[in-house]
Tab-separated table of C-alpha atoms and ligand atoms in Angstrom:
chain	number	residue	atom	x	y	z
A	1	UNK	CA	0.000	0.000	0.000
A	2	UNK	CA	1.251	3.350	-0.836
A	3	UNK	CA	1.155	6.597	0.590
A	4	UNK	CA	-0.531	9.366	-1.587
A	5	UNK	CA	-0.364	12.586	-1.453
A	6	UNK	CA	-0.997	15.419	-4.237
A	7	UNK	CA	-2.506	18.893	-4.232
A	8	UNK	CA	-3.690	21.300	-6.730
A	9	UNK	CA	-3.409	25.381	-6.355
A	10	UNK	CA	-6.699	27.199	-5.924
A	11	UNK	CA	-5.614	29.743	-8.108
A	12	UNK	CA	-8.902	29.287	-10.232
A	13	UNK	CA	-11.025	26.916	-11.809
A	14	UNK	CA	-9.409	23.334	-12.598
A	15	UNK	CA	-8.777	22.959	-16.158
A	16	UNK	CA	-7.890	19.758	-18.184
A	17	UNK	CA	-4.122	20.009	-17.604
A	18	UNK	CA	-4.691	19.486	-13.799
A	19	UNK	CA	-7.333	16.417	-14.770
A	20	UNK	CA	-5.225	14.653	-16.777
A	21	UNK	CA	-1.645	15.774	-14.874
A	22	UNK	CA	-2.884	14.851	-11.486
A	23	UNK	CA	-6.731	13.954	-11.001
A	24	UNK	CA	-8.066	11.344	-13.022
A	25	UNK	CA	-6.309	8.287	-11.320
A	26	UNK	CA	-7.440	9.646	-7.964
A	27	UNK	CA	-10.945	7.869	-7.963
A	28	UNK	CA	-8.940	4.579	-8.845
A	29	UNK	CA	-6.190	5.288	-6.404
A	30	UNK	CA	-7.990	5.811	-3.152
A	31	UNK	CA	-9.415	2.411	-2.396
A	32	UNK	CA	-6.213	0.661	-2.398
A	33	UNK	CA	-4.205	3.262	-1.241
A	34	UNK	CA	-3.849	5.511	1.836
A	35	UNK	CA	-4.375	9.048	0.172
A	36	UNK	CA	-4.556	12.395	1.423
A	37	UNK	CA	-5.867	15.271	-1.685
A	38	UNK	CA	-5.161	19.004	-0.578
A	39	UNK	CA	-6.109	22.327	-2.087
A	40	UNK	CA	-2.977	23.928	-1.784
A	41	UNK	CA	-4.788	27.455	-0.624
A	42	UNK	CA	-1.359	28.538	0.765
A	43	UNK	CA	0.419	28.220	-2.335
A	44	UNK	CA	-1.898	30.214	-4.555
A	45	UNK	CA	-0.687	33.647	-2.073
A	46	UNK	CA	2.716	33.890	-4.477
A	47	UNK	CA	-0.062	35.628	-6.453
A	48	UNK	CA	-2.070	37.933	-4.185
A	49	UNK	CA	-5.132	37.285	-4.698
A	50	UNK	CA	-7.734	39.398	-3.507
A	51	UNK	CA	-9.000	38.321	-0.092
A	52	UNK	CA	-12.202	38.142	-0.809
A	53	UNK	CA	-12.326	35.257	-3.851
A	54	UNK	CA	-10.083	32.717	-1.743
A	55	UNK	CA	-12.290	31.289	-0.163
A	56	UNK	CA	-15.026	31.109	-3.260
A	57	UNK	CA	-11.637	29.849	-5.358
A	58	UNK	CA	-11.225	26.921	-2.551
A	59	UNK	CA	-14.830	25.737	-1.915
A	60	UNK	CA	-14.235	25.397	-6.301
A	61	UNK	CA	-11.744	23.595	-5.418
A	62	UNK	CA	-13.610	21.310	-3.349
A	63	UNK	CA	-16.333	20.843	-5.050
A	64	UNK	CA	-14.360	19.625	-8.687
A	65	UNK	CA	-12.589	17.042	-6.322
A	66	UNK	CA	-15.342	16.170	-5.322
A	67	UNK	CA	-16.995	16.166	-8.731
A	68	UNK	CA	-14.023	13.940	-10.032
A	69	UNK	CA	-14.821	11.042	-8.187
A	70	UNK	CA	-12.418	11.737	-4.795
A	71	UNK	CA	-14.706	9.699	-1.780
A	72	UNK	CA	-14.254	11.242	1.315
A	73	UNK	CA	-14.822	8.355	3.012
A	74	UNK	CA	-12.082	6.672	1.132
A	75	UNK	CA	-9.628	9.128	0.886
A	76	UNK	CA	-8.543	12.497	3.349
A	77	UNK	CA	-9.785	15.711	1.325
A	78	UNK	CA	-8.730	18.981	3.248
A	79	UNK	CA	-7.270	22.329	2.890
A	80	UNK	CA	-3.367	23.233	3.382
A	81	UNK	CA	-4.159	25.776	5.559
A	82	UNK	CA	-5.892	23.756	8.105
A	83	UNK	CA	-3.061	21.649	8.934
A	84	UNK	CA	-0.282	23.900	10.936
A	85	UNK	CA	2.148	21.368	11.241
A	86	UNK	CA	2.716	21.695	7.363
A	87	UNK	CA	3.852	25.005	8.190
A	88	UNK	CA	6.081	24.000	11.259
A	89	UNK	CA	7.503	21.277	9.242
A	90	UNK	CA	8.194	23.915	6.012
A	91	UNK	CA	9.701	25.701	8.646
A	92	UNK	CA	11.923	23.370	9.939
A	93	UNK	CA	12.523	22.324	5.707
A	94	UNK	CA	13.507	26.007	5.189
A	95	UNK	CA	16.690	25.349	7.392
A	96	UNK	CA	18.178	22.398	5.086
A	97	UNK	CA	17.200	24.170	1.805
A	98	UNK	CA	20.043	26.113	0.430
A	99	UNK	CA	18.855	29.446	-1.803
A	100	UNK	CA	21.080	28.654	-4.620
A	101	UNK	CA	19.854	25.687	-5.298
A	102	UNK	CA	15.878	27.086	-5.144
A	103	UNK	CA	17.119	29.744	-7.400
A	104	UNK	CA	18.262	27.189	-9.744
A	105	UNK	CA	15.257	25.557	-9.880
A	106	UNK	CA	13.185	26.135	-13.357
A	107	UNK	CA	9.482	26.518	-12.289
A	108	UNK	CA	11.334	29.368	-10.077
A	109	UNK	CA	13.058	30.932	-13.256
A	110	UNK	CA	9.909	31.147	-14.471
A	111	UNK	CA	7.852	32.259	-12.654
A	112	UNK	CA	10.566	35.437	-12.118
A	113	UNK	CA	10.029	35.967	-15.943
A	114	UNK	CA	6.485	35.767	-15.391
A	115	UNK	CA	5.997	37.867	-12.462
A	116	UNK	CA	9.014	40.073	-12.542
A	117	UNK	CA	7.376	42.595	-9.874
A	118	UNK	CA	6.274	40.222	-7.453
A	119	UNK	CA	9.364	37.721	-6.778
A	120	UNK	CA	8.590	37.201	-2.827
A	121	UNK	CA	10.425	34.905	-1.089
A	122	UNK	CA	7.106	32.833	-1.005
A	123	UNK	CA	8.015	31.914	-4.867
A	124	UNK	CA	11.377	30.807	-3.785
A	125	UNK	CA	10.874	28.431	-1.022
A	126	UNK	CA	7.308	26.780	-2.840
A	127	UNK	CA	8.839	23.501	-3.350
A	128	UNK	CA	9.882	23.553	0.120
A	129	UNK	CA	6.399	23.957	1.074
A	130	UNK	CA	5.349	21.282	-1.075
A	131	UNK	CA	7.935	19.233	0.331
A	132	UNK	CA	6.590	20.050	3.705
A	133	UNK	CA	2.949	18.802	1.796
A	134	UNK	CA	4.234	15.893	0.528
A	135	UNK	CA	6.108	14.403	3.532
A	136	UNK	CA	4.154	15.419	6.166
A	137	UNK	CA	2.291	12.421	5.520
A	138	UNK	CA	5.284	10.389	4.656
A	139	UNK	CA	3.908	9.878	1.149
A	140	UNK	CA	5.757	7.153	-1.588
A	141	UNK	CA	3.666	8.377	-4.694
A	142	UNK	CA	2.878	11.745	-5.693
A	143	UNK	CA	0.135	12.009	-8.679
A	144	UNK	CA	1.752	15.217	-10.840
A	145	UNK	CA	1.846	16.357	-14.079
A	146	UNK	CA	5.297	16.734	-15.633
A	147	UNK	CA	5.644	20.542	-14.935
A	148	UNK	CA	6.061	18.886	-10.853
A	149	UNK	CA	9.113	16.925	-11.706
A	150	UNK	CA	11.178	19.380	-10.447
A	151	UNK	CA	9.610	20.087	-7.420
A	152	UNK	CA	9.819	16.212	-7.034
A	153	UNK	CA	12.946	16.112	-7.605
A	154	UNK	CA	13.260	18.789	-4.448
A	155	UNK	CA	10.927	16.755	-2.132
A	156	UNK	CA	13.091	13.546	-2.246
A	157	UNK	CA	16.435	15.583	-2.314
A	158	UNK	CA	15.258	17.289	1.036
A	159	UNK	CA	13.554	13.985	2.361
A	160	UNK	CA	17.143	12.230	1.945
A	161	UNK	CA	19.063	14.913	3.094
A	162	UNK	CA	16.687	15.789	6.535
A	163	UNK	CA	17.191	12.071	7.166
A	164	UNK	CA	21.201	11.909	6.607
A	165	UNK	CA	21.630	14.986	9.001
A	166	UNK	CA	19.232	13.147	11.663
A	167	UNK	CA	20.990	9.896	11.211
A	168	UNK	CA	17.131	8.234	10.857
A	169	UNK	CA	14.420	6.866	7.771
A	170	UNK	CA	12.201	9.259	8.880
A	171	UNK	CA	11.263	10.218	5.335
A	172	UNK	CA	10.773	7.897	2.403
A	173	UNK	CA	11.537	9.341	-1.209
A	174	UNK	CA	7.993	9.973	-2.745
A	175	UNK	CA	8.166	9.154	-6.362
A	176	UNK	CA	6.370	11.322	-8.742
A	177	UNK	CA	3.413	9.494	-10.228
A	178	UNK	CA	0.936	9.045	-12.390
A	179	UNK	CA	-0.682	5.449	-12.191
A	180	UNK	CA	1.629	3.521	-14.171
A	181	UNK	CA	1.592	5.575	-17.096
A	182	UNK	CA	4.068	8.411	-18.253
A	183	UNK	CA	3.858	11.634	-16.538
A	184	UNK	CA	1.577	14.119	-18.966
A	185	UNK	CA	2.303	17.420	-20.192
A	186	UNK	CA	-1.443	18.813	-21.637
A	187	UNK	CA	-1.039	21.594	-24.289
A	188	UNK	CA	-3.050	24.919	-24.326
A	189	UNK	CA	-4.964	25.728	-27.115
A	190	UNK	CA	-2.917	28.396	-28.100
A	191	UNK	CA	-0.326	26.896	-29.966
A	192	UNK	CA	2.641	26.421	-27.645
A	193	UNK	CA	2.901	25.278	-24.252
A	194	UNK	CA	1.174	23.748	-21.141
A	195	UNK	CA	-2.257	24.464	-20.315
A	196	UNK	CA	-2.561	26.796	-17.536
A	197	UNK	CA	-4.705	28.913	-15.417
A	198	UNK	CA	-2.708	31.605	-16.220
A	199	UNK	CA	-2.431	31.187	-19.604
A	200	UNK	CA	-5.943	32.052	-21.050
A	201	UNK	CA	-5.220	29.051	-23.029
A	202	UNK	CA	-7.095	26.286	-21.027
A	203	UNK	CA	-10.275	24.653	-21.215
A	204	UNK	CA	-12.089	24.173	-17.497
A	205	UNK	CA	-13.840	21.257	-15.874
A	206	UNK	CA	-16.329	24.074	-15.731
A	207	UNK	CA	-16.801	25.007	-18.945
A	208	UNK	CA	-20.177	25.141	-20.251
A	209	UNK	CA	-20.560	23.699	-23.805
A	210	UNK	CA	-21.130	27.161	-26.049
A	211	UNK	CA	-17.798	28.095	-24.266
A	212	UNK	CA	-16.078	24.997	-25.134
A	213	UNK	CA	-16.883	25.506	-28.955
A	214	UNK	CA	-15.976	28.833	-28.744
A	215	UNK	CA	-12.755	28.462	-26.986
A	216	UNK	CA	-11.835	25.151	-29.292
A	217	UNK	CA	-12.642	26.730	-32.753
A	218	UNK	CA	-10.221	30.046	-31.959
A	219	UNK	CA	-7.664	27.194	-31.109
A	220	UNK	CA	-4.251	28.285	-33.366
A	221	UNK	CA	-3.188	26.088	-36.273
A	222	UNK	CA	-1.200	26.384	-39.312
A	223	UNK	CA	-1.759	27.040	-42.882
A	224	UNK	CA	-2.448	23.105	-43.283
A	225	UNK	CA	-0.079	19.955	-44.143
A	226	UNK	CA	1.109	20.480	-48.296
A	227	UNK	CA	3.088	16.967	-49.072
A	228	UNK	CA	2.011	13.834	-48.044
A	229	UNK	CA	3.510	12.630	-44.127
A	230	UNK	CA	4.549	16.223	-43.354
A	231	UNK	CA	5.701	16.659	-40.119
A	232	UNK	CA	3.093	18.347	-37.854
A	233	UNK	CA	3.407	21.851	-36.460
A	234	UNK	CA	3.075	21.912	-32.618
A	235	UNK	CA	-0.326	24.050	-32.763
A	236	UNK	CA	-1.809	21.571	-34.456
A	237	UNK	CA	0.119	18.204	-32.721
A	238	UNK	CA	-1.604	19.866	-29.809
A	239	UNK	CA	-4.798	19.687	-30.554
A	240	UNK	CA	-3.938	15.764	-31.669
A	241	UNK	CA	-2.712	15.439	-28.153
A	242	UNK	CA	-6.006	16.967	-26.625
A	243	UNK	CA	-7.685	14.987	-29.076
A	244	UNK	CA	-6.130	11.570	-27.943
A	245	UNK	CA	-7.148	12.093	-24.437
A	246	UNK	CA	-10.850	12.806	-24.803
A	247	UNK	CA	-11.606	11.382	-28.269
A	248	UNK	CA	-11.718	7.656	-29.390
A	249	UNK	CA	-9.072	5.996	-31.143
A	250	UNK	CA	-10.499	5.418	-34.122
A	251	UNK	CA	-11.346	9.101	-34.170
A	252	UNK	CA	-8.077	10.627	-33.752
A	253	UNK	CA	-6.521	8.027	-36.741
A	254	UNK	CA	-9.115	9.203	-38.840
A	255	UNK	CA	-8.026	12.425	-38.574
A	256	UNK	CA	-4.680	11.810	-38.558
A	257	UNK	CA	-4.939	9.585	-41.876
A	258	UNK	CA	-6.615	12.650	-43.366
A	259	UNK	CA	-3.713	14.909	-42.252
A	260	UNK	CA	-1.120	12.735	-43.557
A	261	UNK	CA	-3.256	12.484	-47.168
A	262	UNK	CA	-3.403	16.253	-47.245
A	263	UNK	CA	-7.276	16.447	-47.093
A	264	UNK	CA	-7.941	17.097	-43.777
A	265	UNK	CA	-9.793	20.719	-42.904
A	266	UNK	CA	-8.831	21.979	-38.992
A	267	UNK	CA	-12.101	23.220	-39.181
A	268	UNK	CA	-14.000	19.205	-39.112
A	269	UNK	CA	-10.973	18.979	-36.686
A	270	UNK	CA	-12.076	21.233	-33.965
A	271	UNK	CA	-15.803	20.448	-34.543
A	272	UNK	CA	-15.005	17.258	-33.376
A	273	UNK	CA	-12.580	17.778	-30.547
A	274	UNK	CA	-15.133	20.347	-28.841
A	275	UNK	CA	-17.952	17.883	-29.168
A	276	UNK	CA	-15.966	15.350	-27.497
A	277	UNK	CA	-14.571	17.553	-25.032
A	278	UNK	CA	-18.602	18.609	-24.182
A	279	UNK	CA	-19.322	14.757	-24.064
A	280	UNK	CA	-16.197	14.679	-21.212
A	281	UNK	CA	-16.558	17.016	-19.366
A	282	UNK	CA	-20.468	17.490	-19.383
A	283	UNK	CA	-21.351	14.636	-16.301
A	284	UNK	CA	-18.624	16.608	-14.123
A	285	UNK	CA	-19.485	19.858	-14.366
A	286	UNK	CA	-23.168	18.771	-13.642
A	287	UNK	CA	-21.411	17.188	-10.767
A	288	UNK	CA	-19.385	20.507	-9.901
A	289	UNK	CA	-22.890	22.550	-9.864
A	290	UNK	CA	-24.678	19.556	-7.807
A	291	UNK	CA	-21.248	20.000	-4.922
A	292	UNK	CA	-21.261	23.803	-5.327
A	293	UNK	CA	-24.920	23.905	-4.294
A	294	UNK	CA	-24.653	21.954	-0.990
A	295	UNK	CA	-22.286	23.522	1.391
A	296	UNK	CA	-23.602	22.316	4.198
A	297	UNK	CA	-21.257	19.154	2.684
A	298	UNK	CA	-18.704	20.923	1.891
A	299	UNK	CA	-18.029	22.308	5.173
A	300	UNK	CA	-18.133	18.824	6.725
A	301	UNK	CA	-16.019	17.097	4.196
A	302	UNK	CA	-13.603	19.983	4.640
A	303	UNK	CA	-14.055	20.272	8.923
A	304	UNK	CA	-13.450	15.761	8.757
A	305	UNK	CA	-10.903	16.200	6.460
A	306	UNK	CA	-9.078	18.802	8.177
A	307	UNK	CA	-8.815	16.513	11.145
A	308	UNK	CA	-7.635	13.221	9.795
A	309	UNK	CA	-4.926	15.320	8.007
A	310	UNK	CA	-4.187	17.007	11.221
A	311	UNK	CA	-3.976	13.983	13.150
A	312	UNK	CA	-0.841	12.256	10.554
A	313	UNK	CA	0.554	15.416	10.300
A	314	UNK	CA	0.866	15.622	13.911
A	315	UNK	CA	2.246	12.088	14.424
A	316	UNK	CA	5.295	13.249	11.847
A	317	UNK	CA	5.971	16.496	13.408
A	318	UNK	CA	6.761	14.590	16.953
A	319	UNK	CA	8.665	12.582	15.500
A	320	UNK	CA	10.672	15.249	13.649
A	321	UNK	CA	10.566	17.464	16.357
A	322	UNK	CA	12.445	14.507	18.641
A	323	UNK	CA	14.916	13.804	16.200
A	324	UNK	CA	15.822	17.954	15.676
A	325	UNK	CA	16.425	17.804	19.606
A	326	UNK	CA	13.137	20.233	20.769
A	327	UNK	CA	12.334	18.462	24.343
A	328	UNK	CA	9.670	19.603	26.432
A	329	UNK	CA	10.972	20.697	29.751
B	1	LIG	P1	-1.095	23.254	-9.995
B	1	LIG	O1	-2.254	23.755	-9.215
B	1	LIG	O2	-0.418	24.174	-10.925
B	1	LIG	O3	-1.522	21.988	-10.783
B	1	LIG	C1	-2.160	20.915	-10.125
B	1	LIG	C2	-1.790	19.623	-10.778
B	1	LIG	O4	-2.123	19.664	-12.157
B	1	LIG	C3	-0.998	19.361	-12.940
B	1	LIG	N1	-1.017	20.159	-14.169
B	1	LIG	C4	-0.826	19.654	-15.383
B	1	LIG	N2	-0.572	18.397	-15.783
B	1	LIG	C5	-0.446	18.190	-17.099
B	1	LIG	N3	-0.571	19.172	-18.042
B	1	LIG	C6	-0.831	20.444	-17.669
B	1	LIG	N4	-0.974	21.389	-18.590
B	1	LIG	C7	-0.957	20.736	-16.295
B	1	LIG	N5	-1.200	21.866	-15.590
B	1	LIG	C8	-1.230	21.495	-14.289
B	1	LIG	C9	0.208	19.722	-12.100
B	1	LIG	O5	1.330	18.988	-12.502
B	1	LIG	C10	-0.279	19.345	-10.723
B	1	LIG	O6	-0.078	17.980	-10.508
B	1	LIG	N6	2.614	23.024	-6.795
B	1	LIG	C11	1.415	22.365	-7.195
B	1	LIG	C12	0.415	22.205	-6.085
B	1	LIG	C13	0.972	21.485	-4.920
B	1	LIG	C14	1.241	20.086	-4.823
B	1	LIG	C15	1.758	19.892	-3.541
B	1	LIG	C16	1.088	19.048	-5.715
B	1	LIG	C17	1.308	22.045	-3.743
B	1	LIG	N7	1.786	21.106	-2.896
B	1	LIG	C18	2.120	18.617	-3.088
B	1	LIG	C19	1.460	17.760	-5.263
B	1	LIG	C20	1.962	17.580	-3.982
B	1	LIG	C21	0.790	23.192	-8.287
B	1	LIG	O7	0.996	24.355	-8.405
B	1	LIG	O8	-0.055	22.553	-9.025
């Protein structure tokens, strides 16, 4: 049995990057494994967002893990910033994590590019908090998308090293994960790149189906293939990629046979990924809109969750707290 943890930011809406990168194996997961899902609330504040959408952003949160097929009763659902000791133990992380190797990290270098007049030290140390996520519970797998890898890479460097300076096993060395399979990079549908929140570029478990059409027929492609077995632009091997997620096999050849014959029209393309992406993601945003409209749920799964996640986290942080030398007088 493994330990699993993940989280997703609740910078907005979920979009298909974060289904496909870290939620769709949940449902499967949490029977046969002990997991812990976490809306990482802290980590969206590298962005400032206005005080009073965080808590509408996390109850959306909720609600689309919820809607994705996470059992509460199965699995621990609860918010980052209802478990302290994840903050004691980031803390304590902070002390082992040297600043030139944070600043080295890519998903830092970017997000300096990104957000050149807001580089708080909050964007620096996030892996360290999500270190602090991830081993609080002494996880083994961590469900990710591939942008994580290096945050992964992080958590087990800092697991290893808290545990050589301690002389103990405290931690294991929580393997990034995504059930078996390769870990998943979803495109946007602008032409280059990952799907993000950010981005403008992503298509939300939210999404109603007029907005999915719109958003898939303004997707960016090229001027079409002109020679037989042409090699694809990325625009359009993006949309192949979305396509081979949510559309059936024998779809996505067709099209593909049609690109490498020169006949195919991006338009009959799109028409087909945006029905299929309706036909997806139709039965969970019903679900999202059933969750969002019963918060007397909500708060409980979030209140039982909070204090199943508290009551691991606190078993760790003795033990950590022991092996750092802190003795009660
Ligand atoms: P976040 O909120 O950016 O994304 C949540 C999850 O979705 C995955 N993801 C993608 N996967 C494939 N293609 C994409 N285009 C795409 N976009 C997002 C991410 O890889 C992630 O798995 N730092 C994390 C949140 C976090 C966390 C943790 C995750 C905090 N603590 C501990 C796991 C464990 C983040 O910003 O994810």
């Amino acid at each position: 049995m493994d330990i699993v943890v993940s989280g997703i930011r609740s910078t907005g809406n979920l979009h298909l990057g974060n289904y496909f990168g870290a939620l769709r194996n949940f449902a499967r997961m949490q029977h046969e494994n002990r997991c812990f899902f976490f809306i990482a609330d802290y980590h969206s504040l590298t962005t400032h967002p206005i005080p009073a959408d965080l808590h509408g952003n996390v109850k959306h949160v909720l609600a689309e893990y919820l809607a994705c097929g996470i059992d509460p009763l199965a699995a621990t659902i609860y918010l980052q910033s209802d478990v302290p000791e994840v903050t004691e133990l980031y803390l304590l992380l902070n002390m082992i994590s040297y600043t030139g190797e944070l600043e080295r990290t890519t998903t830092f270098k970017d997000k300096v590019r990104n957000q050149p007049d807001n580089v708080n030290a909050g964007l620096l140390t996030y892996p360290v908090l999500m270190a602090a996520d991830i081993i609080i519970h002494k996880a083994t797998r961590v469900p990710v998308g591939k942008d994580q890898q290096p945050h992964l890479e992080i958590t087990r460097k800092l697991a290893r090293r808290f545990n050589t300076l301690y002389k103990s096993e405290c931690f294991p060395e929580p393997e990034a994960y995504n059930f078996g399979e390769k870990l998943v990079k979803i495109p946007g549908l602008d032409g280059s790149g990952k799907m993000g929140k950010s981005e403008g570029n992503a298509v939300y478990l939210a999404d109603d189906e007029k907005t999915i059409r719109k958003k898939v027929m303004r997707a960016v492609t090229d001027s079409g293939p002109s020679a037989p077995g042409q090699k694809m632009s990325e625009p359009v091997r993006n949309l192949f990629t979305i396509m081979g997620f949510v559309s059936q096999p024998g779809t996505v050849q067709h099209f593909k046979d049609q690109y490498d014959d020169c006949t195919i029209r991006y338009g009959d393309l799109k028409k087909q990924l945006a029905e299929d992406l309706i036909i997806f993601i139709r039965p969970i945003r019903s679900r999202i809109e059933d969750m969002l409209a019963n918060e007397a749920y909500l708060a409980r799964v979030a209140a039982e969750g909070a204090e199943k996640a508290r009551a691991s986290a606190a078993q760790t942080i003795k033990e950590v707290r022991e092996l750092i030398g802190f003795k009660p007088f």
